[in-house]
Amino acid sequence: MIDARTVTADDGVHLWAARSGRGDPLVLCHGGPGLWDMFEDVAELLGDRSTVVRWDQRGCGRSQRCAGPWTSARFVADLDAVRRRFGLDRMALLGHSWGAQLALSYALTHPERVSALIYVSGTGIDSDDTWHPVYRENFLARLGEEPERLARWRE
């Protein structure tokens, strides 16, 4: 059963959120910004192991359109409003892409409220100069396994 609710952020913006399943709480943070909840299938798969909370970030999907603000601090506050609305003391966070950065920012701001962090395809927590050269080298080596792919990429 899905328990869909409206969450009112501290600045009055209305956010869509839904809870399903049973067990330890897991909150899913979608990518973007600008995308919306894409975790319905994931929630169904995990429903017998976790209470899964999905939500649409401000200005996205089923949440209220607004003029912002569009800051990390604002999104962290919105995520905390979702946590409070469902009465969660601590939660595991799974974030994808921008949502991974949001989940990390939340965990750094409120470590006492996070039991685990799952960082999926995030934007990176290091500067480009530390990881990009190795990534590029490996990427080109893999493309080089099939010369036509490498030629097409260079073209």
CSV table of C-alpha atoms in Angstrom, one decimal:
chain,number,residue,atom,x,y,z
A,1,MET,CA,0.0,0.0,0.0
A,2,ILE,CA,1.3,3.5,-0.9
A,3,ASP,CA,0.8,6.3,1.6
A,4,ALA,CA,1.0,9.5,-0.5
A,5,ARG,CA,1.3,12.8,1.3
A,6,THR,CA,1.8,16.5,0.8
A,7,VAL,CA,4.9,17.8,2.6
A,8,THR,CA,4.9,21.5,3.4
A,9,ALA,CA,8.4,22.9,3.4
A,10,ASP,CA,9.3,25.6,5.9
A,11,ASP,CA,8.9,28.2,3.2
A,12,GLY,CA,5.4,27.0,2.3
A,13,VAL,CA,6.2,25.1,-0.9
A,14,HIS,CA,4.2,21.8,-1.2
A,15,LEU,CA,6.2,18.7,-2.0
A,16,TRP,CA,4.8,15.3,-3.1
A,17,ALA,CA,6.0,12.3,-1.2
A,18,ALA,CA,5.0,8.7,-0.8
A,19,ARG,CA,5.8,5.9,1.6
A,20,SER,CA,5.4,2.1,1.0
A,21,GLY,CA,6.8,-1.1,2.3
A,22,ARG,CA,7.9,-2.0,5.8
A,23,GLY,CA,11.1,-2.2,7.8
A,24,ASP,CA,13.9,0.2,8.3
A,25,PRO,CA,13.4,3.6,6.5
A,26,LEU,CA,15.1,4.3,3.2
A,27,VAL,CA,14.5,7.7,1.5
A,28,LEU,CA,15.2,7.9,-2.2
A,29,CYS,CA,16.5,11.1,-3.8
A,30,HIS,CA,16.1,11.4,-7.6
A,31,GLY,CA,18.5,13.1,-9.9
A,32,GLY,CA,18.2,16.4,-11.7
A,33,PRO,CA,17.6,19.0,-10.6
A,34,GLY,CA,14.6,19.1,-12.8
A,35,LEU,CA,13.8,15.4,-13.0
A,36,TRP,CA,11.2,13.7,-10.7
A,37,ASP,CA,10.8,10.5,-8.8
A,38,MET,CA,11.7,7.5,-11.0
A,39,PHE,CA,12.0,5.0,-8.2
A,40,GLU,CA,8.6,3.3,-8.1
A,41,ASP,CA,10.0,0.0,-9.4
A,42,VAL,CA,12.9,0.2,-6.8
A,43,ALA,CA,10.4,0.9,-4.0
A,44,GLU,CA,8.4,-2.2,-5.1
A,45,LEU,CA,11.5,-4.4,-5.1
A,46,LEU,CA,12.6,-3.2,-1.6
A,47,GLY,CA,9.1,-3.0,-0.1
A,48,ASP,CA,9.4,-6.2,1.9
A,49,ARG,CA,12.8,-5.1,3.4
A,50,SER,CA,12.4,-1.3,4.0
A,51,THR,CA,9.9,1.4,4.4
A,52,VAL,CA,10.7,3.3,1.2
A,53,VAL,CA,10.0,7.0,0.9
A,54,ARG,CA,10.0,8.6,-2.5
A,55,TRP,CA,9.6,12.3,-3.2
A,56,ASP,CA,9.6,14.9,-5.9
A,57,GLN,CA,12.0,17.7,-5.2
A,58,ARG,CA,10.7,21.3,-5.3
A,59,GLY,CA,9.6,22.4,-8.8
A,60,CYS,CA,9.7,18.8,-10.1
A,61,GLY,CA,7.1,16.2,-11.0
A,62,ARG,CA,4.1,16.3,-8.6
A,63,SER,CA,5.7,19.0,-6.3
A,64,GLN,CA,4.7,22.6,-6.5
A,65,ARG,CA,6.3,24.8,-9.1
A,66,CYS,CA,8.1,27.7,-7.5
A,67,ALA,CA,10.7,30.4,-8.0
A,68,GLY,CA,13.3,28.6,-5.8
A,69,PRO,CA,15.5,29.3,-4.1
A,70,TRP,CA,17.7,26.7,-5.8
A,71,THR,CA,20.4,26.1,-3.3
A,72,SER,CA,21.8,23.0,-1.7
A,73,ALA,CA,20.8,24.3,1.7
A,74,ARG,CA,17.2,24.7,0.5
A,75,PHE,CA,17.1,21.1,-0.8
A,76,VAL,CA,18.6,19.8,2.4
A,77,ALA,CA,15.8,21.6,4.3
A,78,ASP,CA,13.2,20.1,2.0
A,79,LEU,CA,14.6,16.6,2.6
A,80,ASP,CA,14.4,17.2,6.3
A,81,ALA,CA,10.8,18.3,5.9
A,82,VAL,CA,10.1,15.0,4.2
A,83,ARG,CA,11.8,13.1,7.1
A,84,ARG,CA,9.8,14.9,9.7
A,85,ARG,CA,6.5,14.5,7.8
A,86,PHE,CA,6.9,10.7,7.9
A,87,GLY,CA,8.1,10.8,11.5
A,88,LEU,CA,11.6,9.3,10.8
A,89,ASP,CA,14.2,9.7,13.5
A,90,ARG,CA,17.0,8.1,11.3
A,91,MET,CA,16.9,7.0,7.7
A,92,ALA,CA,19.1,5.5,5.1
A,93,LEU,CA,19.5,7.7,2.1
A,94,LEU,CA,19.9,6.6,-1.5
A,95,GLY,CA,20.6,9.3,-4.0
A,96,HIS,CA,21.2,9.1,-7.8
A,97,SER,CA,23.1,11.7,-9.7
A,98,TRP,CA,22.2,15.2,-8.3
A,99,GLY,CA,20.2,13.3,-5.7
A,100,ALA,CA,23.5,11.6,-4.6
A,101,GLN,CA,25.0,15.0,-3.9
A,102,LEU,CA,21.8,16.1,-2.1
A,103,ALA,CA,22.0,12.9,0.1
A,104,LEU,CA,25.6,13.5,0.8
A,105,SER,CA,25.0,17.2,1.7
A,106,TYR,CA,22.1,16.1,4.0
A,107,ALA,CA,24.3,13.4,5.7
A,108,LEU,CA,27.1,16.0,6.3
A,109,THR,CA,24.6,18.5,7.7
A,110,HIS,CA,22.6,16.0,9.8
A,111,PRO,CA,24.8,13.0,10.5
A,112,GLU,CA,22.7,12.0,13.5
A,113,ARG,CA,19.6,11.5,11.3
A,114,VAL,CA,21.3,9.2,8.7
A,115,SER,CA,21.9,5.5,9.3
A,116,ALA,CA,23.5,4.8,5.9
A,117,LEU,CA,24.3,6.6,2.6
A,118,ILE,CA,24.1,5.0,-0.8
A,119,TYR,CA,25.8,7.3,-3.4
A,120,VAL,CA,24.8,6.2,-6.9
A,121,SER,CA,26.4,7.9,-10.0
A,122,GLY,CA,27.0,11.1,-8.1
A,123,THR,CA,28.6,14.2,-9.5
A,124,GLY,CA,31.9,13.4,-7.7
A,125,ILE,CA,33.3,14.4,-4.4
A,126,ASP,CA,36.7,15.2,-5.7
A,127,SER,CA,38.0,17.8,-8.3
A,128,ASP,CA,38.2,16.8,-11.9
A,129,ASP,CA,42.0,16.8,-12.0
A,130,THR,CA,42.2,13.9,-9.5
A,131,TRP,CA,40.0,11.4,-11.3
A,132,HIS,CA,39.4,12.6,-14.9
A,133,PRO,CA,42.8,11.7,-16.4
A,134,VAL,CA,42.5,8.1,-15.2
A,135,TYR,CA,38.9,7.9,-16.4
A,136,ARG,CA,39.9,9.2,-19.8
A,137,GLU,CA,42.9,6.8,-20.1
A,138,ASN,CA,40.6,3.8,-19.2
A,139,PHE,CA,37.9,5.0,-21.5
A,140,LEU,CA,40.2,5.3,-24.5
A,141,ALA,CA,41.8,1.9,-23.7
A,142,ARG,CA,38.3,0.3,-23.7
A,143,LEU,CA,37.4,2.0,-26.9
A,144,GLY,CA,40.8,0.9,-28.4
A,145,GLU,CA,39.7,-2.7,-27.9
A,146,GLU,CA,37.5,-2.1,-31.0
A,147,PRO,CA,39.4,0.2,-33.4
A,148,GLU,CA,36.2,1.3,-35.2
A,149,ARG,CA,34.7,2.6,-32.0
A,150,LEU,CA,37.9,4.5,-31.2
A,151,ALA,CA,38.0,6.0,-34.7
A,152,ARG,CA,34.3,7.0,-34.5
A,153,TRP,CA,34.8,8.6,-31.1
A,154,ARG,CA,37.9,10.6,-32.3
A,155,GLU,CA,35.9,11.7,-35.4
